[in-house]
PDB file of C-alpha atoms in Angstrom:
ATOM      1  CA  MET G1308      32.625 109.985  72.304  1.00 55.00           C
ATOM      2  CA  ASN G1309      29.602 111.401  74.747  1.00 60.00           C
ATOM      3  CA  ARG G1310      26.538 111.503  72.676  1.00 65.00           C
ATOM      4  CA  ASN G1311      26.305 115.212  73.648  1.00 82.00           C
ATOM      5  CA  THR G1312      29.872 115.959  71.876  1.00 94.00           C
ATOM      6  CA  LYS G1313      29.602 118.672  69.834  1.00 98.00           C
ATOM      7  CA  VAL G1314      30.179 117.401  65.888  1.00 98.00           C
ATOM      8  CA  LEU G1315      30.654 120.432  62.934  1.00 98.00           C
ATOM      9  CA  VAL G1316      29.995 119.639  59.854  1.00 98.00           C
ATOM     10  CA  THR G1317      31.224 121.666  56.935  1.00 97.00           C
ATOM     11  CA  GLY G1318      29.162 121.269  54.032  1.00 95.00           C
ATOM     12  CA  GLY G1319      26.571 119.376  55.692  1.00 96.00           C
ATOM     13  CA  ALA G1320      23.939 120.118  53.233  1.00 96.00           C
ATOM     14  CA  GLY G1321      25.731 118.555  50.646  1.00 94.00           C
ATOM     15  CA  PHE G1322      25.163 115.095  49.135  1.00 95.00           C
ATOM     16  CA  ILE G1323      27.148 112.777  51.620  1.00 96.00           C
ATOM     17  CA  GLY G1324      27.102 115.987  54.513  1.00 97.00           C
ATOM     18  CA  ALA G1325      23.381 115.476  54.618  1.00 97.00           C
ATOM     19  CA  HIS G1326      23.694 111.925  55.098  1.00 98.00           C
ATOM     20  CA  LEU G1327      26.095 112.006  57.561  1.00 98.00           C
ATOM     21  CA  VAL G1328      24.332 114.600  59.731  1.00 98.00           C
ATOM     22  CA  GLN G1329      21.080 113.056  59.432  1.00 97.00           C
ATOM     23  CA  LYS G1330      23.117 109.720  60.676  1.00 97.00           C
ATOM     24  CA  LEU G1331      24.077 111.951  64.028  1.00 97.00           C
ATOM     25  CA  ILE G1332      21.496 113.393  64.976  1.00 96.00           C
ATOM     26  CA  GLU G1333      19.683 110.068  64.807  1.00 95.00           C
ATOM     27  CA  GLU G1334      22.920 109.394  67.529  1.00 95.00           C
ATOM     28  CA  ASN G1335      22.181 112.386  69.744  1.00 94.00           C
ATOM     29  CA  TYR G1336      24.412 114.210  68.855  1.00 96.00           C
ATOM     30  CA  LYS G1337      25.186 118.346  68.910  1.00 97.00           C
ATOM     31  CA  VAL G1338      25.906 118.884  65.256  1.00 98.00           C
ATOM     32  CA  MET G1339      26.726 122.047  64.083  1.00 98.00           C
ATOM     33  CA  VAL G1340      26.612 122.563  60.271  1.00 98.00           C
ATOM     34  CA  VAL G1341      28.226 125.444  57.857  1.00 97.00           C
ATOM     35  CA  ASP G1342      27.169 125.340  53.940  1.00 95.00           C
ATOM     36  CA  SER G1343      27.404 127.448  51.633  1.00 91.00           C
ATOM     37  CA  MET G1344      24.108 126.152  49.925  1.00 91.00           C
ATOM     38  CA  GLU G1345      25.898 126.216  47.221  1.00 82.00           C
ATOM     39  CA  THR G1346      26.347 122.632  46.029  1.00 76.00           C
ATOM     40  CA  ILE G1347      26.630 120.745  42.642  1.00 77.00           C
ATOM     41  CA  GLY G1348      25.747 117.331  42.119  1.00 83.00           C
ATOM     42  CA  GLY G1349      23.394 117.584  45.689  1.00 92.00           C
ATOM     43  CA  ILE G1350      20.390 118.223  46.578  1.00 95.00           C
ATOM     44  CA  PRO G1351      20.593 120.860  49.358  1.00 95.00           C
ATOM     45  CA  PHE G1352      18.964 120.182  52.308  1.00 96.00           C
ATOM     46  CA  LYS G1353      18.745 122.160  55.527  1.00 96.00           C
ATOM     47  CA  ASN G1354      18.622 120.072  58.776  1.00 96.00           C
ATOM     48  CA  PRO G1355      16.429 121.242  60.854  1.00 95.00           C
ATOM     49  CA  LYS G1356      17.779 119.575  63.728  1.00 96.00           C
ATOM     50  CA  SER G1357      21.011 121.030  63.149  1.00 97.00           C
ATOM     51  CA  LYS G1358      22.244 124.642  64.212  1.00 97.00           C
ATOM     52  CA  PHE G1359      22.399 125.179  60.639  1.00 97.00           C
ATOM     53  CA  ILE G1360      24.628 128.446  59.299  1.00 97.00           C
ATOM     54  CA  VAL G1361      24.114 129.830  56.037  1.00 96.00           C
ATOM     55  CA  GLY G1362      28.001 131.137  55.131  1.00 95.00           C
ATOM     56  CA  ASN G1363      31.412 129.906  53.631  1.00 93.00           C
ATOM     57  CA  ILE G1364      34.608 128.682  55.382  1.00 93.00           C
ATOM     58  CA  LEU G1365      36.439 131.377  53.689  1.00 93.00           C
ATOM     59  CA  ASP G1366      34.512 133.893  55.869  1.00 94.00           C
ATOM     60  CA  LYS G1367      36.407 135.280  58.760  1.00 96.00           C
ATOM     61  CA  LYS G1368      32.242 135.753  60.272  1.00 97.00           C
ATOM     62  CA  ILE G1369      31.637 132.123  59.400  1.00 97.00           C
ATOM     63  CA  LEU G1370      34.879 131.074  61.118  1.00 97.00           C
ATOM     64  CA  LYS G1371      34.543 133.357  64.563  1.00 98.00           C
ATOM     65  CA  LYS G1372      31.155 131.466  64.868  1.00 98.00           C
ATOM     66  CA  ILE G1373      32.568 128.099  64.701  1.00 98.00           C
ATOM     67  CA  LYS G1374      35.254 129.375  67.476  1.00 98.00           C
ATOM     68  CA  LYS G1375      32.661 130.571  69.544  1.00 98.00           C
ATOM     69  CA  TRP G1376      30.473 126.987  69.474  1.00 98.00           C
ATOM     70  CA  LYS G1377      33.998 125.357  69.588  1.00 97.00           C
ATOM     71  CA  PRO G1378      33.212 121.949  68.176  1.00 98.00           C
ATOM     72  CA  GLU G1379      35.032 118.942  69.348  1.00 98.00           C
ATOM     73  CA  ILE G1380      35.304 116.749  66.158  1.00 98.00           C
ATOM     74  CA  VAL G1381      35.365 118.390  63.297  1.00 98.00           C
ATOM     75  CA  PHE G1382      33.981 116.450  59.324  1.00 98.00           C
ATOM     76  CA  HIS G1383      35.220 118.543  56.977  1.00 97.00           C
ATOM     77  CA  LEU G1384      33.649 118.213  53.944  1.00 95.00           C
ATOM     78  CA  ALA G1385      33.090 121.549  52.098  1.00 85.00           C
ATOM     79  CA  ALA G1386      34.453 121.574  48.843  1.00 72.00           C
ATOM     80  CA  GLN G1387      34.128 122.140  44.904  1.00 56.00           C
ATOM     81  CA  SER G1388      32.902 118.908  44.422  1.00 51.00           C
ATOM     82  CA  GLY G1389      32.732 118.528  40.664  1.00 49.00           C
ATOM     83  CA  GLY G1390      35.799 117.407  38.753  1.00 46.00           C
ATOM     84  CA  GLU G1391      34.454 119.355  35.145  1.00 53.00           C
ATOM     85  CA  SER G1392      33.059 121.729  37.245  1.00 52.00           C
ATOM     86  CA  ALA G1393      36.447 122.769  38.668  1.00 52.00           C
ATOM     87  CA  TYR G1394      37.269 123.689  35.178  1.00 54.00           C
ATOM     88  CA  ASP G1395      34.312 126.677  34.690  1.00 60.00           C
ATOM     89  CA  ASP G1396      36.043 128.882  37.664  1.00 57.00           C
ATOM     90  CA  PRO G1397      39.832 126.833  39.416  1.00 60.00           C
ATOM     91  CA  ARG G1398      40.127 129.730  41.535  1.00 71.00           C
ATOM     92  CA  ASN G1399      36.607 128.871  43.181  1.00 66.00           C
ATOM     93  CA  ASP G1400      38.725 125.131  43.117  1.00 66.00           C
ATOM     94  CA  TYR G1401      41.507 126.404  44.970  1.00 74.00           C
ATOM     95  CA  LEU G1402      40.357 128.887  47.124  1.00 80.00           C
ATOM     96  CA  THR G1403      37.727 126.553  48.835  1.00 79.00           C
ATOM     97  CA  ASN G1404      39.257 123.194  48.670  1.00 84.00           C
ATOM     98  CA  GLY G1405      43.104 124.216  49.337  1.00 89.00           C
ATOM     99  CA  TYR G1406      42.568 127.635  51.632  1.00 91.00           C
ATOM    100  CA  GLY G1407      39.462 126.721  52.953  1.00 93.00           C
ATOM    101  CA  THR G1408      40.796 123.659  54.534  1.00 95.00           C
ATOM    102  CA  TYR G1409      43.967 125.381  55.858  1.00 95.00           C
ATOM    103  CA  LEU G1410      41.488 127.988  57.963  1.00 96.00           C
ATOM    104  CA  LEU G1411      40.014 125.462  59.583  1.00 97.00           C
ATOM    105  CA  ALA G1412      42.707 123.548  60.136  1.00 97.00           C
ATOM    106  CA  SER G1413      44.610 126.573  61.882  1.00 98.00           C
ATOM    107  CA  LEU G1414      41.120 127.001  63.534  1.00 98.00           C
ATOM    108  CA  ALA G1415      40.540 123.258  64.351  1.00 98.00           C
ATOM    109  CA  LYS G1416      44.169 123.609  66.446  1.00 98.00           C
ATOM    110  CA  GLU G1417      43.503 126.771  68.230  1.00 98.00           C
ATOM    111  CA  ILE G1418      40.116 125.255  70.208  1.00 98.00           C
ATOM    112  CA  LEU G1419      42.506 121.740  70.548  1.00 97.00           C
ATOM    113  CA  VAL G1420      39.504 120.134  68.340  1.00 98.00           C
ATOM    114  CA  LYS G1421      40.037 116.533  69.663  1.00 98.00           C
ATOM    115  CA  HIS G1422      39.757 114.570  65.935  1.00 98.00           C
ATOM    116  CA  PHE G1423      39.246 116.624  62.314  1.00 98.00           C
ATOM    117  CA  ILE G1424      38.215 114.312  59.621  1.00 98.00           C
ATOM    118  CA  TYR G1425      38.559 115.405  56.444  1.00 97.00           C
ATOM    119  CA  THR G1426      37.083 113.544  52.954  1.00 97.00           C
ATOM    120  CA  SER G1427      39.726 113.924  50.241  1.00 96.00           C
ATOM    121  CA  SER G1428      39.180 112.091  47.098  1.00 92.00           C
ATOM    122  CA  VAL G1429      40.439 109.419  44.737  1.00 91.00           C
ATOM    123  CA  ALA G1430      41.103 112.125  42.170  1.00 89.00           C
ATOM    124  CA  VAL G1431      44.566 112.628  44.014  1.00 93.00           C
ATOM    125  CA  TYR G1432      45.769 109.724  42.355  1.00 92.00           C
ATOM    126  CA  GLY G1433      44.765 110.548  38.617  1.00 85.00           C
ATOM    127  CA  SER G1434      44.806 107.178  36.332  1.00 79.00           C
ATOM    128  CA  ASN G1435      45.934 104.226  37.323  1.00 73.00           C
ATOM    129  CA  LEU G1436      45.892 101.582  34.460  1.00 68.00           C
ATOM    130  CA  LYS G1437      48.200  99.095  35.347  1.00 72.00           C
ATOM    131  CA  ASN G1438      48.217  98.406  39.574  1.00 80.00           C
ATOM    132  CA  ARG G1439      45.975  98.232  41.955  1.00 90.00           C
ATOM    133  CA  ILE G1440      45.833 101.955  43.843  1.00 93.00           C
ATOM    134  CA  THR G1441      46.581 101.575  47.922  1.00 95.00           C
ATOM    135  CA  GLU G1442      47.193 104.659  50.364  1.00 96.00           C
ATOM    136  CA  LYS G1443      51.347 104.602  49.078  1.00 95.00           C
ATOM    137  CA  THR G1444      50.270 104.568  45.934  1.00 94.00           C
ATOM    138  CA  LYS G1445      51.966 108.096  44.151  1.00 93.00           C
ATOM    139  CA  ILE G1446      49.915 111.198  44.281  1.00 94.00           C
ATOM    140  CA  ASN G1447      49.290 112.254  40.506  1.00 91.00           C
ATOM    141  CA  PRO G1448      46.235 113.768  39.727  1.00 88.00           C
ATOM    142  CA  ASP G1449      45.299 114.259  36.742  1.00 80.00           C
ATOM    143  CA  SER G1450      42.141 117.308  37.317  1.00 82.00           C
ATOM    144  CA  ILE G1451      42.235 120.561  38.489  1.00 82.00           C
ATOM    145  CA  TYR G1452      40.135 119.029  41.198  1.00 84.00           C
ATOM    146  CA  GLY G1453      42.755 116.659  42.475  1.00 88.00           C
ATOM    147  CA  ILE G1454      45.585 119.114  42.468  1.00 91.00           C
ATOM    148  CA  SER G1455      43.324 121.163  44.921  1.00 90.00           C
ATOM    149  CA  LYS G1456      41.736 118.294  47.224  1.00 92.00           C
ATOM    150  CA  TYR G1457      45.438 116.665  47.520  1.00 95.00           C
ATOM    151  CA  ILE G1458      46.560 120.732  48.788  1.00 94.00           C
ATOM    152  CA  GLY G1459      43.578 120.243  51.432  1.00 95.00           C
ATOM    153  CA  GLU G1460      45.106 117.270  52.909  1.00 97.00           C
ATOM    154  CA  MET G1461      48.964 118.546  52.452  1.00 97.00           C
ATOM    155  CA  PHE G1462      47.456 121.731  55.224  1.00 96.00           C
ATOM    156  CA  ILE G1463      46.155 119.422  57.269  1.00 98.00           C
ATOM    157  CA  LYS G1464      49.773 117.108  57.815  1.00 97.00           C
ATOM    158  CA  GLN G1465      51.626 120.318  57.767  1.00 97.00           C
ATOM    159  CA  ILE G1466      49.216 122.535  60.532  1.00 98.00           C
ATOM    160  CA  LEU G1467      47.855 119.450  62.354  1.00 98.00           C
ATOM    161  CA  TYR G1468      50.076 116.210  62.152  1.00 97.00           C
ATOM    162  CA  LYS G1469      52.500 117.653  64.872  1.00 95.00           C
ATOM    163  CA  SER G1470      50.239 118.714  67.059  1.00 97.00           C
ATOM    164  CA  LYS G1471      47.651 116.518  69.103  1.00 96.00           C
ATOM    165  CA  ILE G1472      44.706 116.855  67.624  1.00 98.00           C
ATOM    166  CA  LYS G1473      43.637 113.136  65.854  1.00 98.00           C
ATOM    167  CA  THR G1474      43.293 113.820  62.309  1.00 98.00           C
ATOM    168  CA  SER G1475      41.562 111.076  59.640  1.00 98.00           C
ATOM    169  CA  ILE G1476      42.156 111.802  56.631  1.00 98.00           C
ATOM    170  CA  PHE G1477      39.431 109.449  54.130  1.00 98.00           C
ATOM    171  CA  ARG G1478      39.920 109.284  49.744  1.00 97.00           C
ATOM    172  CA  VAL G1479      36.272 108.444  49.529  1.00 95.00           C
ATOM    173  CA  PHE G1480      35.727 106.752  45.466  1.00 93.00           C
ATOM    174  CA  ASN G1481      32.870 107.611  43.166  1.00 92.00           C
ATOM    175  CA  SER G1482      29.827 107.279  45.678  1.00 96.00           C
ATOM    176  CA  TYR G1483      25.985 107.518  44.323  1.00 97.00           C
ATOM    177  CA  GLY G1484      22.595 107.095  46.320  1.00 98.00           C
ATOM    178  CA  PRO G1485      19.295 109.196  47.084  1.00 98.00           C
ATOM    179  CA  GLY G1486      20.048 112.539  47.109  1.00 97.00           C
ATOM    180  CA  GLU G1487      21.260 113.503  44.244  1.00 97.00           C
ATOM    181  CA  ASP G1488      20.656 115.995  41.540  1.00 96.00           C
ATOM    182  CA  LEU G1489      19.403 114.365  38.786  1.00 97.00           C
ATOM    183  CA  ASN G1490      19.323 117.540  36.958  1.00 95.00           C
ATOM    184  CA  TYR G1491      22.866 117.798  37.292  1.00 92.00           C
ATOM    185  CA  LEU G1492      25.011 116.105  34.476  1.00 90.00           C
ATOM    186  CA  LYS G1493      28.731 117.275  35.619  1.00 84.00           C
ATOM    187  CA  LYS G1494      29.362 114.936  38.651  1.00 83.00           C
ATOM    188  CA  GLY G1495      29.148 111.511  39.648  1.00 88.00           C
ATOM    189  CA  MET G1496      28.498 108.852  36.619  1.00 93.00           C
ATOM    190  CA  VAL G1497      26.244 106.917  38.165  1.00 97.00           C
ATOM    191  CA  SER G1498      23.878 109.467  38.826  1.00 97.00           C
ATOM    192  CA  ILE G1499      24.449 110.481  35.364  1.00 96.00           C
ATOM    193  CA  TYR G1500      23.658 107.504  34.035  1.00 97.00           C
ATOM    194  CA  CYS G1501      20.577 106.537  36.026  1.00 98.00           C
ATOM    195  CA  SER G1502      19.456 110.693  34.892  1.00 98.00           C
ATOM    196  CA  TYR G1503      18.903 109.475  31.771  1.00 97.00           C
ATOM    197  CA  VAL G1504      16.953 106.099  32.482  1.00 97.00           C
ATOM    198  CA  TRP G1505      15.042 108.468  34.898  1.00 98.00           C
ATOM    199  CA  ARG G1506      13.777 111.085  31.777  1.00 97.00           C
ATOM    200  CA  LYS G1507      13.320 108.067  29.504  1.00 96.00           C
ATOM    201  CA  LYS G1508      16.041 109.404  27.437  1.00 96.00           C
ATOM    202  CA  PRO G1509      19.283 107.520  25.859  1.00 97.00           C
ATOM    203  CA  ILE G1510      22.081 107.161  27.391  1.00 97.00           C
ATOM    204  CA  LEU G1511      24.522 109.096  26.425  1.00 96.00           C
ATOM    205  CA  VAL G1512      28.474 108.452  27.342  1.00 95.00           C
ATOM    206  CA  LYS G1513      31.126 110.804  26.982  1.00 91.00           C
ATOM    207  CA  GLY G1514      34.128 109.082  26.614  1.00 91.00           C
ATOM    208  CA  SER G1515      35.077 105.269  26.451  1.00 91.00           C
ATOM    209  CA  LEU G1516      32.688 102.463  27.791  1.00 93.00           C
ATOM    210  CA  GLN G1517      35.795 100.589  29.168  1.00 93.00           C
ATOM    211  CA  ARG G1518      36.944 103.302  32.167  1.00 91.00           C
ATOM    212  CA  PHE G1519      36.863 102.244  34.742  1.00 92.00           C
ATOM    213  CA  ARG G1520      35.710 103.213  38.940  1.00 92.00           C
ATOM    214  CA  ASN G1521      34.882 102.484  42.143  1.00 94.00           C
ATOM    215  CA  TYR G1522      32.332 102.769  43.096  1.00 96.00           C
ATOM    216  CA  GLN G1523      30.304 102.646  46.608  1.00 95.00           C
ATOM    217  CA  TYR G1524      26.494 103.380  48.342  1.00 98.00           C
ATOM    218  CA  ILE G1525      26.179 106.379  50.217  1.00 98.00           C
ATOM    219  CA  ASP G1526      25.318 104.399  53.310  1.00 98.00           C
ATOM    220  CA  ASP G1527      28.451 103.071  52.879  1.00 98.00           C
ATOM    221  CA  VAL G1528      30.453 106.406  52.889  1.00 98.00           C
ATOM    222  CA  VAL G1529      28.453 107.537  55.978  1.00 98.00           C
ATOM    223  CA  ASN G1530      28.645 104.338  57.701  1.00 98.00           C
ATOM    224  CA  ILE G1531      32.623 104.438  57.702  1.00 98.00           C
ATOM    225  CA  LEU G1532      32.859 108.188  58.417  1.00 98.00           C
ATOM    226  CA  PHE G1533      30.974 108.092  61.703  1.00 98.00           C
ATOM    227  CA  LYS G1534      32.307 104.613  62.511  1.00 97.00           C
ATOM    228  CA  SER G1535      35.609 106.923  62.638  1.00 98.00           C
ATOM    229  CA  ILE G1536      34.298 108.571  65.774  1.00 96.00           C
ATOM    230  CA  SER G1537      34.329 105.940  68.330  1.00 95.00           C
ATOM    231  CA  ASN G1538      36.615 103.483  66.066  1.00 96.00           C
ATOM    232  CA  ARG G1539      39.874 102.664  68.623  1.00 95.00           C
ATOM    233  CA  ASN G1540      41.850 100.888  65.659  1.00 96.00           C
ATOM    234  CA  LEU G1541      42.627 104.248  64.122  1.00 97.00           C
ATOM    235  CA  LYS G1542      45.708 105.801  65.195  1.00 96.00           C
ATOM    236  CA  LYS G1543      46.599 109.059  65.191  1.00 96.00           C
ATOM    237  CA  ASN G1544      47.352 110.532  61.519  1.00 97.00           C
ATOM    238  CA  GLU G1545      46.251 107.784  59.547  1.00 98.00           C
ATOM    239  CA  VAL G1546      45.189 107.984  55.605  1.00 98.00           C
ATOM    240  CA  PHE G1547      42.165 105.539  53.937  1.00 98.00           C
ATOM    241  CA  ASN G1548      41.101 104.731  50.383  1.00 97.00           C
ATOM    242  CA  LEU G1549      37.641 104.990  51.170  1.00 98.00           C
ATOM    243  CA  THR G1550      36.653 102.243  48.737  1.00 96.00           C
ATOM    244  CA  THR G1551      34.329  99.074  48.383  1.00 96.00           C
ATOM    245  CA  GLY G1552      37.562  97.411  46.315  1.00 95.00           C
ATOM    246  CA  LYS G1553      35.433  96.607  43.236  1.00 95.00           C
ATOM    247  CA  SER G1554      36.126  97.000  40.005  1.00 94.00           C
ATOM    248  CA  THR G1555      33.242  98.344  37.371  1.00 96.00           C
ATOM    249  CA  THR G1556      33.439  99.287  33.993  1.00 96.00           C
ATOM    250  CA  VAL G1557      31.197 101.688  32.801  1.00 96.00           C
ATOM    251  CA  LYS G1558      30.081  99.860  30.334  1.00 96.00           C
ATOM    252  CA  ASN G1559      28.660  96.841  33.184  1.00 97.00           C
ATOM    253  CA  LEU G1560      27.747  99.634  35.265  1.00 98.00           C
ATOM    254  CA  ILE G1561      25.081 100.812  32.878  1.00 97.00           C
ATOM    255  CA  LYS G1562      24.142  97.420  32.173  1.00 97.00           C
ATOM    256  CA  LEU G1563      22.956  96.880  35.784  1.00 97.00           C
ATOM    257  CA  ILE G1564      21.181 100.455  35.418  1.00 98.00           C
ATOM    258  CA  LEU G1565      19.315  98.949  32.392  1.00 97.00           C
ATOM    259  CA  LYS G1566      18.964  94.975  34.181  1.00 97.00           C
ATOM    260  CA  VAL G1567      17.466  96.754  37.625  1.00 96.00           C
ATOM    261  CA  ASN G1568      14.785  98.601  35.523  1.00 96.00           C
ATOM    262  CA  ASN G1569      14.079  95.794  32.790  1.00 96.00           C
ATOM    263  CA  LYS G1570      15.022  97.530  29.599  1.00 94.00           C
ATOM    264  CA  LEU G1571      16.991  95.646  27.902  1.00 85.00           C
ATOM    265  CA  ASN G1572      17.111  97.614  24.410  1.00 90.00           C
ATOM    266  CA  TYR G1573      17.044 101.009  25.738  1.00 96.00           C
ATOM    267  CA  LYS G1574      19.402 103.481  23.322  1.00 95.00           C
ATOM    268  CA  VAL G1575      23.294 104.022  24.829  1.00 94.00           C
ATOM    269  CA  ILE G1576      25.165 107.090  22.538  1.00 93.00           C
ATOM    270  CA  GLU G1577      28.784 106.693  23.115  1.00 89.00           C
ATOM    271  CA  ARG G1578      31.269 110.102  22.102  1.00 87.00           C
ATOM    272  CA  LYS G1579      34.494 109.221  22.895  1.00 77.00           C
ATOM    273  CA  GLU G1580      35.235 112.812  23.686  1.00 78.00           C
ATOM    274  CA  GLY G1581      35.777 112.704  27.205  1.00 75.00           C
ATOM    275  CA  THR G1582      35.175 115.517  30.288  1.00 75.00           C
ATOM    276  CA  PRO G1583      37.923 117.853  31.089  1.00 70.00           C
ATOM    277  CA  GLY G1584      40.212 116.684  34.046  1.00 62.00           C
ATOM    278  CA  ASP G1585      38.617 112.162  33.166  1.00 74.00           C
ATOM    279  CA  SER G1586      40.611 109.401  34.627  1.00 76.00           C
ATOM    280  CA  PHE G1587      40.682 106.797  32.158  1.00 85.00           C
ATOM    281  CA  GLY G1588      40.170 104.302  35.210  1.00 82.00           C
ATOM    282  CA  PHE G1589      41.042 103.646  38.870  1.00 82.00           C
ATOM    283  CA  ASP G1590      40.512 100.367  41.037  1.00 88.00           C
ATOM    284  CA  ALA G1591      42.028 100.356  44.438  1.00 92.00           C
ATOM    285  CA  SER G1592      42.747  97.588  47.350  1.00 93.00           C
ATOM    286  CA  ASN G1593      40.358  98.324  50.770  1.00 95.00           C
ATOM    287  CA  HIS G1594      42.431  95.636  52.373  1.00 96.00           C
ATOM    288  CA  TYR G1595      43.913  98.519  55.440  1.00 97.00           C
ATOM    289  CA  ILE G1596      40.210 100.251  55.384  1.00 97.00           C
ATOM    290  CA  THR G1597      38.592  96.973  56.137  1.00 97.00           C
ATOM    291  CA  SER G1598      41.756  95.936  58.902  1.00 97.00           C
ATOM    292  CA  LYS G1599      40.448  98.811  60.462  1.00 97.00           C
ATOM    293  CA  PHE G1600      36.740  98.436  60.231  1.00 97.00           C
ATOM    294  CA  PRO G1601      36.741  94.099  60.225  1.00 95.00           C
ATOM    295  CA  LYS G1602      33.362  93.425  59.958  1.00 89.00           C
ATOM    296  CA  TYR G1603      31.770  96.151  58.267  1.00 95.00           C
ATOM    297  CA  LYS G1604      30.343  94.834  55.045  1.00 96.00           C
ATOM    298  CA  PHE G1605      30.102  96.910  51.736  1.00 97.00           C
ATOM    299  CA  VAL G1606      26.510  97.025  49.444  1.00 97.00           C
ATOM    300  CA  SER G1607      27.171  95.244  46.380  1.00 97.00           C
ATOM    301  CA  ILE G1608      27.185  97.759  43.424  1.00 97.00           C
ATOM    302  CA  LYS G1609      24.135  96.315  42.056  1.00 96.00           C
ATOM    303  CA  GLU G1610      21.945  96.090  45.565  1.00 98.00           C
ATOM    304  CA  GLY G1611      23.124  99.811  45.635  1.00 98.00           C
ATOM    305  CA  ILE G1612      21.514 100.315  42.332  1.00 98.00           C
ATOM    306  CA  LYS G1613      18.430  99.041  43.347  1.00 98.00           C
ATOM    307  CA  LYS G1614      18.547 100.696  46.320  1.00 98.00           C
ATOM    308  CA  TYR G1615      18.558 103.896  44.422  1.00 98.00           C
ATOM    309  CA  PHE G1616      16.040 103.692  42.015  1.00 98.00           C
ATOM    310  CA  GLU G1617      13.487 102.888  44.971  1.00 98.00           C
ATOM    311  CA  TRP G1618      13.891 106.644  46.191  1.00 98.00           C
ATOM    312  CA  ILE G1619      14.557 107.859  42.120  1.00 98.00           C
ATOM    313  CA  ASN G1620      11.145 106.172  41.412  1.00 97.00           C
ATOM    314  CA  LYS G1621       9.503 108.887  43.773  1.00 96.00           C
ATOM    315  CA  VAL G1622      10.907 111.847  41.874  1.00 97.00           C
ATOM    316  CA  PRO G1623       8.782 112.740  39.793  1.00 97.00           C
ATOM    317  CA  VAL G1624      10.668 114.559  36.337  1.00 97.00           C
ATOM    318  CA  LYS G1625      10.769 118.343  37.194  1.00 95.00           C
ATOM    319  CA  LYS G1626      13.574 120.636  36.780  1.00 92.00           C
ATOM    320  CA  ASP G1627      13.482 121.571  40.343  1.00 92.00           C
ATOM    321  CA  ILE G1628      13.455 118.667  42.920  1.00 95.00           C
ATOM    322  CA  LYS G1629      14.963 119.638  45.709  1.00 92.00           C
ATOM    323  CA  LYS G1630      11.534 118.893  47.920  1.00 93.00           C
ATOM    324  CA  TYR G1631      12.007 115.669  47.527  1.00 96.00           C
ATOM    325  CA  HIS G1632      15.061 114.977  49.092  1.00 96.00           C
ATOM    326  CA  PRO G1633      14.946 111.653  51.228  1.00 96.00           C
ATOM    327  CA  PHE G1634      15.019 113.394  54.417  1.00 96.00           C
ATOM    328  CA  SER G1635      12.178 116.261  53.600  1.00 90.00           C
ATOM    329  CA  LYS G1636       9.940 114.415  54.707  1.00 71.00           C
ATOM    330  CA  ARG G1637      11.500 114.088  58.224  1.00 42.00           C
ATOM    331  CA  LYS G1638      10.941 118.164  58.448  1.00 40.00           C
TER     332      LYS G1638
END
């Protein structure tokens, strides 16, 4: 792709989106960002070097602006991105993640976008305690959020698979890193547990310490998404599990967080009652994605937590930490 290629990033002010936009700009792509600035879990960040539009992809006026700009590549990250928060407003979750994707995919088909890249979620699988998840594992979401993200996938398949537009769907597993809102305790296990240490409070665990996940550092997610633009190994209409392929229990995750901070006798409070729609566990194979990105090496969970705290330790404990976004000093 030409470095002057026009790239649209919906949700480009959110946690993953802001990192992706920064990467694209550093690589000299022309970037338009559309974001409602209602992001949860991440510190909202407007990149001053992007063409930034505050608005919702459900708004026809916003869609018209996208159509006029005519991007060649679309990264569709805009979403209601919290599993627990989906239960606070199921209608918004469905409209944003489902119908919003329908509208954007329809627009992409109309303006003949070259590549449509969608960030789906591990939540589409639901709990899977017996087998390692692959891209062929049965879809069985056990949360409202998982349902709405899969609806987005189905709209892409229905609208774009028979067109000439290349599509890539990345089912992103639990991600963490600088730029997460440490004051928001309804999204992101790593962020939540790190937040308690940041605030010097006992770590509160809602649910079993034996729950398990695949975690990946934000740089890995962004690098894979970015490299998908020019990766000739990617075929038309593919689905990938974006994961390290390494399983970690909540118990071991907390041990690592405390070890990195030299806090051996830290108080941990365990509540048996979990949060709505919280999957007990899932572990996935990353064989397929590593076959497409054969030289890529993922950051280990231990190294990732160290990197995370390099940023966390620079953020004062305050209710409003917006100005401490990792890219805010680059204005």
